[in-house]
mmCIF file of C-alpha atoms and ligand atoms in Angstrom:
data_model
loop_
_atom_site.group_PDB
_atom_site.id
_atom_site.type_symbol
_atom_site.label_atom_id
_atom_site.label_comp_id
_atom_site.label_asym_id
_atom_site.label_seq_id
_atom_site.Cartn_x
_atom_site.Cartn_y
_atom_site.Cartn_z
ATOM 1 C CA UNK A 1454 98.754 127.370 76.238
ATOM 2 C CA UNK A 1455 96.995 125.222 73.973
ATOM 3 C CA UNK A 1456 95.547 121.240 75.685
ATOM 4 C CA UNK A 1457 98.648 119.055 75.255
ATOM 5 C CA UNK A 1458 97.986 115.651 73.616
ATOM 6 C CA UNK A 1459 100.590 112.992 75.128
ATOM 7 C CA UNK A 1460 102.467 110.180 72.597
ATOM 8 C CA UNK A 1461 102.248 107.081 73.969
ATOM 9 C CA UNK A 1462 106.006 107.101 75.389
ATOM 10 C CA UNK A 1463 104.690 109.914 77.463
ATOM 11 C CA UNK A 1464 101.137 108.324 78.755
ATOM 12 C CA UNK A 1465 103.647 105.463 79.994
ATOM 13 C CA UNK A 1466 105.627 108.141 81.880
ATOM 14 C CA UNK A 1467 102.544 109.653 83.443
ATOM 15 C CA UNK A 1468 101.266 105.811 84.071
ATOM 16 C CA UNK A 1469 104.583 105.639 86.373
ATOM 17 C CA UNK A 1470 104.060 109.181 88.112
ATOM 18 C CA UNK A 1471 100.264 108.198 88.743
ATOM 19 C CA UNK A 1472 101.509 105.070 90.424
ATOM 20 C CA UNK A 1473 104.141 106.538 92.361
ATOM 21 C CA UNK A 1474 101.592 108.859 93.917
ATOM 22 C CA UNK A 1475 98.687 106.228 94.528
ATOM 23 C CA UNK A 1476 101.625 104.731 96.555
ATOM 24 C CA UNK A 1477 102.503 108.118 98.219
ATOM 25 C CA UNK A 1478 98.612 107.787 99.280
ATOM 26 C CA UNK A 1479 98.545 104.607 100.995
ATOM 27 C CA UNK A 1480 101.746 105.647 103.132
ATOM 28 C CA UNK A 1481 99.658 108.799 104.011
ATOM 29 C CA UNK A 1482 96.549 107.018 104.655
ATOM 30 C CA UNK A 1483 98.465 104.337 106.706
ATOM 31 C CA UNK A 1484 100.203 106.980 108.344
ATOM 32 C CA UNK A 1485 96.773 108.732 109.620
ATOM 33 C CA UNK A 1486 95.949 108.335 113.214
ATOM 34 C CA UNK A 1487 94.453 110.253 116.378
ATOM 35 C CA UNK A 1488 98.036 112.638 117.693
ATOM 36 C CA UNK A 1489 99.717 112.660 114.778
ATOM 37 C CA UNK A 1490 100.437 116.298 113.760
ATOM 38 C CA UNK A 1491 100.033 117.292 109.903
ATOM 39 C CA UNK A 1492 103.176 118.130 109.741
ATOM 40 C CA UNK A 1493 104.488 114.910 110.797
ATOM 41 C CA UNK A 1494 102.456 113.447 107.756
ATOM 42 C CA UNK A 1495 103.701 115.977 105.689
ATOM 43 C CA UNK A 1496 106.950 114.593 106.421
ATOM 44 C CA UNK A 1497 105.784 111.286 105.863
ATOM 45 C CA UNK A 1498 104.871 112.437 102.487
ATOM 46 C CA UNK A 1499 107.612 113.778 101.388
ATOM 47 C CA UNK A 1500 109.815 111.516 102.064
ATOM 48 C CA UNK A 1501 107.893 108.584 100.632
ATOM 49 C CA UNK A 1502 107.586 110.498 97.034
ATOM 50 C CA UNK A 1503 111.687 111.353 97.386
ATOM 51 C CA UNK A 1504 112.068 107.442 97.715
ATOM 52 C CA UNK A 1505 110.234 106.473 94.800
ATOM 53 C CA UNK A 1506 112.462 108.754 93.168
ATOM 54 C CA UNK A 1507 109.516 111.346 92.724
ATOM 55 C CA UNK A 1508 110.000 115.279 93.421
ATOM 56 C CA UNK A 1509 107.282 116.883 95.312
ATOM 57 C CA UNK A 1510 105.200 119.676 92.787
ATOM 58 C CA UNK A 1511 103.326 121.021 95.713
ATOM 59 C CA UNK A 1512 106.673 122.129 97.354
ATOM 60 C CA UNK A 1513 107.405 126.016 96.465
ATOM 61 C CA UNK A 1514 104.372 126.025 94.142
ATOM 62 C CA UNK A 1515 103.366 129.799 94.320
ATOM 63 C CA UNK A 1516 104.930 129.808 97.581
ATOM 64 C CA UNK A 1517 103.172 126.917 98.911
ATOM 65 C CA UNK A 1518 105.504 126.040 101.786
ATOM 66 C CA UNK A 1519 104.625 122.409 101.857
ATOM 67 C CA UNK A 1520 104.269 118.863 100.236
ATOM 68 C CA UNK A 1521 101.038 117.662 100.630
ATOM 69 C CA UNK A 1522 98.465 119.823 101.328
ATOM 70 C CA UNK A 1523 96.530 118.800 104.549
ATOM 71 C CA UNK A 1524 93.232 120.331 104.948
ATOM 72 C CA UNK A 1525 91.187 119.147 108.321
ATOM 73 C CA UNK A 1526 87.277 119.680 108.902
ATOM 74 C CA UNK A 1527 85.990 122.873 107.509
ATOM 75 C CA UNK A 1528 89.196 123.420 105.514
ATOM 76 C CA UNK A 1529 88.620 122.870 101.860
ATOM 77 C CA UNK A 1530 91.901 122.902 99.941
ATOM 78 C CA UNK A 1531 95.239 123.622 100.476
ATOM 79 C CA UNK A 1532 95.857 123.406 104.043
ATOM 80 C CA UNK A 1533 99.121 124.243 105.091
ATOM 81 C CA UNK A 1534 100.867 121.313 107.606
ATOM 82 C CA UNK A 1535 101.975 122.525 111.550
ATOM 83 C CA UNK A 1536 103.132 120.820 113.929
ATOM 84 C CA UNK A 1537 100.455 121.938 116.208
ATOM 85 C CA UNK A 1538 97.325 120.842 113.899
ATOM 86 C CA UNK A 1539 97.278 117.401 115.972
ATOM 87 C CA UNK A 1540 94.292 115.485 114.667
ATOM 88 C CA UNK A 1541 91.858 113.679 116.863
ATOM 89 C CA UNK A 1542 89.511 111.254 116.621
ATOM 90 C CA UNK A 1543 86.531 111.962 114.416
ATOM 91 C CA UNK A 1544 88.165 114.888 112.154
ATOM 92 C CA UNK A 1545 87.855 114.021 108.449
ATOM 93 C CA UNK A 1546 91.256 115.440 106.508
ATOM 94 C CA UNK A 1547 92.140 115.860 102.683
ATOM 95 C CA UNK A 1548 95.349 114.960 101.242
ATOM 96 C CA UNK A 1549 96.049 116.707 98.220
ATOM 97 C CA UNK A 1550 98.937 116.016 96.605
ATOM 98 C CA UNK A 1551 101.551 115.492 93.287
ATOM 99 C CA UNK A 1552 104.675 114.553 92.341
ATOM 100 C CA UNK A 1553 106.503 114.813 89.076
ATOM 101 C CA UNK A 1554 108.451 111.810 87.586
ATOM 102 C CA UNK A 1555 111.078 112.504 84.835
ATOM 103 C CA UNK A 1556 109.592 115.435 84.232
ATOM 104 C CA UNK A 1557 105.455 114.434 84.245
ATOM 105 C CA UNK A 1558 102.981 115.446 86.928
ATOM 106 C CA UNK A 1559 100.534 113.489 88.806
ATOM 107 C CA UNK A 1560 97.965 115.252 91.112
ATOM 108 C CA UNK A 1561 95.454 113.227 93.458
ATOM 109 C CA UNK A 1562 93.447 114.147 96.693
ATOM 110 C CA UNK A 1563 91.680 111.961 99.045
ATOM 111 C CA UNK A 1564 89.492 112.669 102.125
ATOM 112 C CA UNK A 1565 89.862 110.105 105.130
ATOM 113 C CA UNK A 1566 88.044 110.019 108.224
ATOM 114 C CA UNK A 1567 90.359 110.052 111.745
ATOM 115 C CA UNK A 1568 89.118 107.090 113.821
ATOM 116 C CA UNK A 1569 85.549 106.592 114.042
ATOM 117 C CA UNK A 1570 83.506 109.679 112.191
ATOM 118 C CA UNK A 1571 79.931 110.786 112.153
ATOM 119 C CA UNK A 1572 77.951 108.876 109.635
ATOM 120 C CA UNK A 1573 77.309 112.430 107.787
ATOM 121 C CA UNK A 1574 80.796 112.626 107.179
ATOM 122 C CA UNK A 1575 81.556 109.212 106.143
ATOM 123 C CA UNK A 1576 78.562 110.101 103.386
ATOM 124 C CA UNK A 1577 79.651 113.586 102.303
ATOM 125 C CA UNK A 1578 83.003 111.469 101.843
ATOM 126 C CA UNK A 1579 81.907 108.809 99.766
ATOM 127 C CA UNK A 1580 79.438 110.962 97.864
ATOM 128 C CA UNK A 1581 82.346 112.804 96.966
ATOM 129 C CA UNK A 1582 84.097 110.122 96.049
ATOM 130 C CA UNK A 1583 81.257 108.933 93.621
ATOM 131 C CA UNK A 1584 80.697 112.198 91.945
ATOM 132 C CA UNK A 1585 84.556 111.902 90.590
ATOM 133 C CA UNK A 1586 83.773 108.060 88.821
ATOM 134 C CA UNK A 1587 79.999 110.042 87.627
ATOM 135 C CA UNK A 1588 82.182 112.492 85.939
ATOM 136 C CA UNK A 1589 84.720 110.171 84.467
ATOM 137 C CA UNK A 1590 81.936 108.023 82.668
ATOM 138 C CA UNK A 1591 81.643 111.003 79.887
ATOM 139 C CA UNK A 1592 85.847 111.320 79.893
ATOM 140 C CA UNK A 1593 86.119 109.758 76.551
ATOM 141 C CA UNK A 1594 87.421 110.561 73.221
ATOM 142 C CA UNK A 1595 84.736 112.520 71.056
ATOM 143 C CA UNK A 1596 83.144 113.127 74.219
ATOM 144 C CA UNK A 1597 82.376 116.653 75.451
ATOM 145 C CA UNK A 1598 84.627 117.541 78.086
ATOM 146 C CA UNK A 1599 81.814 120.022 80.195
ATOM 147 C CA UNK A 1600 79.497 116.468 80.300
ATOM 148 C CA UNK A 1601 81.683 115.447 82.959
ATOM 149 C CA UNK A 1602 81.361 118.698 84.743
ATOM 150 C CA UNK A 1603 77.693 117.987 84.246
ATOM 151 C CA UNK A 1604 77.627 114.752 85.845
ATOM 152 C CA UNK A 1605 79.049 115.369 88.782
ATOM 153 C CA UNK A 1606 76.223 118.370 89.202
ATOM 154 C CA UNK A 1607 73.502 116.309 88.656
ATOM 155 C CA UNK A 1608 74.974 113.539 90.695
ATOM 156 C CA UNK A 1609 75.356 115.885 93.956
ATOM 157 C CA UNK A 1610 72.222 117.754 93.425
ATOM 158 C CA UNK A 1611 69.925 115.448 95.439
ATOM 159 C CA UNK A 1612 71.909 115.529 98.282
ATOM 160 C CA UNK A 1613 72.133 119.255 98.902
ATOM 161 C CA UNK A 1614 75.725 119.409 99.027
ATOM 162 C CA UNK A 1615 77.581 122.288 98.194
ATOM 163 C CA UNK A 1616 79.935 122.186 94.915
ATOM 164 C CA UNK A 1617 83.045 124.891 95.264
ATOM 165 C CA UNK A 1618 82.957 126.842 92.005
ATOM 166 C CA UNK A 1619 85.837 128.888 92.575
ATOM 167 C CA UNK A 1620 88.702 125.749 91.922
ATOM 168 C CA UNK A 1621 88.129 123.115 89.332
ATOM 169 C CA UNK A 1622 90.054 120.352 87.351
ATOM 170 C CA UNK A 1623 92.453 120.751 85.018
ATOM 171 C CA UNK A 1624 94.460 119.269 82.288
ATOM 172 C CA UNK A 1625 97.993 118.040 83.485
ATOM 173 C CA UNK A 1626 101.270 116.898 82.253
ATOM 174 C CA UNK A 1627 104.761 118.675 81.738
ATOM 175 C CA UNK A 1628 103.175 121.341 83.827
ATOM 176 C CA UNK A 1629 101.140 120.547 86.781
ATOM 177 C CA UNK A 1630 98.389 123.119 85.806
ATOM 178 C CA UNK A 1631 97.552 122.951 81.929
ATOM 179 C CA UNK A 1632 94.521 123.588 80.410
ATOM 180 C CA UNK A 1633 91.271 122.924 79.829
ATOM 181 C CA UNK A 1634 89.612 123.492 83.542
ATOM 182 C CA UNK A 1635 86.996 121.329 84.622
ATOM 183 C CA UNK A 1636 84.294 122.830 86.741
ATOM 184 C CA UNK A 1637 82.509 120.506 88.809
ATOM 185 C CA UNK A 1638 79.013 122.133 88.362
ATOM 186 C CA UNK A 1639 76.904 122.514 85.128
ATOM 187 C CA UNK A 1640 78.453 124.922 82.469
ATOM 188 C CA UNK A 1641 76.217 126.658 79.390
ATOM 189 C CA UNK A 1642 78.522 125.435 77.368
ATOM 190 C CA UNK A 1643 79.453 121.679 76.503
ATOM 191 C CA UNK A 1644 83.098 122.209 76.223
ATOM 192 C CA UNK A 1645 86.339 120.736 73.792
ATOM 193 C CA UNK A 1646 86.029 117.399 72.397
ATOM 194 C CA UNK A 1647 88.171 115.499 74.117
ATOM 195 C CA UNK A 1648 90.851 113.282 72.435
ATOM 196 C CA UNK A 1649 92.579 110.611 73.030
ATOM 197 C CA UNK A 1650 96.513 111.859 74.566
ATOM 198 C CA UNK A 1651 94.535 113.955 76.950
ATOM 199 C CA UNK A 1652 95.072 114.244 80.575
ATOM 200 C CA UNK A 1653 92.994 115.405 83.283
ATOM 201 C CA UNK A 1654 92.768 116.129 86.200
ATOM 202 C CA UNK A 1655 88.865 115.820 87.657
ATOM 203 C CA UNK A 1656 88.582 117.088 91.296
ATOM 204 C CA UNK A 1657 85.372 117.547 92.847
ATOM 205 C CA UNK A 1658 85.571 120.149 96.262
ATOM 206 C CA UNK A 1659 81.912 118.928 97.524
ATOM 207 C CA UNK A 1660 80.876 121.080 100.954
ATOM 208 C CA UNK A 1661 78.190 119.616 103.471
ATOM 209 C CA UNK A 1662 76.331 123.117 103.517
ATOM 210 C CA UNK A 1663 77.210 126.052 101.462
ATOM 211 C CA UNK A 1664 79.467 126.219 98.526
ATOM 212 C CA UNK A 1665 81.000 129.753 99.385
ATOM 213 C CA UNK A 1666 84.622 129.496 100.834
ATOM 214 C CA UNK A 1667 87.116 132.135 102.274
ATOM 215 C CA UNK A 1668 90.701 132.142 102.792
ATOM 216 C CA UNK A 1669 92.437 131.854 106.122
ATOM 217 C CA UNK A 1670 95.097 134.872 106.829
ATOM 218 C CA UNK A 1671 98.234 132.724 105.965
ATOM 219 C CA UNK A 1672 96.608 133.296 102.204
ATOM 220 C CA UNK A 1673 96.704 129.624 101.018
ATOM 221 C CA UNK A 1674 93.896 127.789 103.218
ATOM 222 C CA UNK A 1675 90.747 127.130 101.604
ATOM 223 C CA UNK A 1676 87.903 126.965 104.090
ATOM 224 C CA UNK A 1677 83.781 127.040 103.867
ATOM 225 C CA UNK A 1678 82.575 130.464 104.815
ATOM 226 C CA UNK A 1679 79.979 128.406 106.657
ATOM 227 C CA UNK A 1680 81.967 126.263 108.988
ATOM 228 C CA UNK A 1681 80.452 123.219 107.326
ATOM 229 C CA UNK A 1682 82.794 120.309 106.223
ATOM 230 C CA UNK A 1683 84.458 120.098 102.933
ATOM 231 C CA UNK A 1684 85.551 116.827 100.949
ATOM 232 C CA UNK A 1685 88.021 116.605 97.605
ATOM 233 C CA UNK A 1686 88.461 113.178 95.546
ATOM 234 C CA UNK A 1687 90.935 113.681 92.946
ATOM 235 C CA UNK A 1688 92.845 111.602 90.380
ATOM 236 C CA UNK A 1689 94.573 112.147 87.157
ATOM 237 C CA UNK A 1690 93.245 110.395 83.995
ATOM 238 C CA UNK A 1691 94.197 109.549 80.740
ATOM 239 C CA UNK A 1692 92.039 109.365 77.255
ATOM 240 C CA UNK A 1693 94.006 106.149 76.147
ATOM 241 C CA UNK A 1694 94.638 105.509 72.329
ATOM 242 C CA UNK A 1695 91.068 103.475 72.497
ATOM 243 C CA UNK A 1696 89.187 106.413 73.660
ATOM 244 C CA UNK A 1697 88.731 105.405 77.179
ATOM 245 C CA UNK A 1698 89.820 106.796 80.989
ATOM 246 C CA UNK A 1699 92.510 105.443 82.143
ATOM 247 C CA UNK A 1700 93.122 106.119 86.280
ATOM 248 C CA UNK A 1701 96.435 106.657 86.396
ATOM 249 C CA UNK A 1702 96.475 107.282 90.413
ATOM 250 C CA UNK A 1703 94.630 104.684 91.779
ATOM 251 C CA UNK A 1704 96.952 101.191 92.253
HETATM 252 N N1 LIG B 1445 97.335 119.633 93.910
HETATM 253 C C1 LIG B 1445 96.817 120.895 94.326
HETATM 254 C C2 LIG B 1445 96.192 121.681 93.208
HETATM 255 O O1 LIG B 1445 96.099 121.217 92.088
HETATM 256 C C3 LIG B 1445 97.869 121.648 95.043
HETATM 257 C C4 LIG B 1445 98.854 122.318 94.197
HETATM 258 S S1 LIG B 1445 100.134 122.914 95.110
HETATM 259 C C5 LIG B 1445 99.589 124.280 95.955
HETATM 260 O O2 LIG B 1445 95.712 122.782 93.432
HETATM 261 F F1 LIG B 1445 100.658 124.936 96.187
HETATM 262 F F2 LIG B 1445 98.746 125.002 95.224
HETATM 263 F F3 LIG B 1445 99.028 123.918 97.058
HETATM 264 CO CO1 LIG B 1446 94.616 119.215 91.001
#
């Protein structure tokens, strides 16, 4: 499927499904605390995106049997929510998650610390965290959209951090998974120009050792094939009609 360029009715309909989810975030991240069980803050999840008139797009994806996807420690993506994952004090956990709105996706993740965290994990967070706004700086109309995948290379390099090759960004809007994909680690290639209409997802999956993952037996968990944490910043962007990013899932 050719990259879908959005009119400006429809940016203003994925403006509203951004901020529905950055609000679905804040009840999650409120929500967080040592004994609560992941699939309590599934629930949580849920039910705030239902009552912001939002419908989950994580729910029955390929199967997924969830809304958010809740990945603790060592788990990379797509953790699947139980009700005997109780967190404790000092895990870090990722909530990835999306919700469409008359039709338009939005897709974020975030990475929180439980309590008080180790100082290495509070970096390997926030690192994270800074390779996504790296990236963004090259999301602009007439830009090259494998800059961005650049940037956030370059930026992690020094630190020694793994980058997960094996999931990247992607474009988003009627469908939660459109093209282009955006790797987070230096192409050969500089990619499509990018145009205003466009939206993105950008989603680095940084690792504190290796980058090579594995899958857990119930098929959907992501985890490093070291043992070594894993943290995901995502939000979905817009080129706006002047060329610029636009956040769409950040309040
Ligand atoms: N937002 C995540 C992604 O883009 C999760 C999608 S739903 C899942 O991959 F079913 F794949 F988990
Ligand atoms: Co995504």
């Amino acid at each position: 499927m050719p990259i879908t360029i959005k009119s400006d009715e429809e940016l203003n309909l994925m403006r509203k499904s951004g901020n529905m989810l950055a609000q679905v975030h804040e009840v999650l991240h409120e929500a967080l605390r040592p004994g609560i069980s992941t699939l309590e803050l599934d629930a949580i999840g849920e039910e705030a995106i239902r009552k912001l008139g939002g419908i989950p797009n994580c729910k029955d994806y390929e199967g997924y049997p969830a809304s958010v996807c809740i990945s603790v420690n060592d788990e990379v993506v797509h953790g699947i929510p139980k009700a005997e994952t109780i967190l404790k004090e000092g895990d870090i956990v990722t909530f990835d998650t999306g919700l469409s709105y008359k039709g338009y996706h939005s897709d974020a993740a975030r990475t929180w610390g439980v309590g008080e965290i180790s100082p290495e994990a509070q970096k390997l967070i926030d690192v994270t965290k800074q390779s996504f706004f790296e990236g963004i700086k090259y999301a602009k109309a007439g830009g090259r959209l494998y800059d961005i995948s650049k940037a956030i290379d370059k930026f992690i390099k020094p630190y020694g951090y793994g980058i997960v090759r094996e999931l990247t960004g992607h474009g988003i809007g009627k469908e939660l998974h459109e093209e282009p994909y955006i790797p987070n680690y230096r192409q050969f290639r500089r990619g499509i120009i990018m145009l205003p209409g466009m939206t993105f997802c950008v989603e680095p999956m940084i690792t504190m050792g290796k980058r090579k993952i594995a899958f857990l037996d119930d098929e959907w968990t992501v985890v490093t094939l070291d043992g070594s944490l894993a943290a995901h910043y995502e939000n979905t962007i817009a080129i706006t009609p002047d060329g610029e990013p636009e956040i769409l899932t950040i309040l």
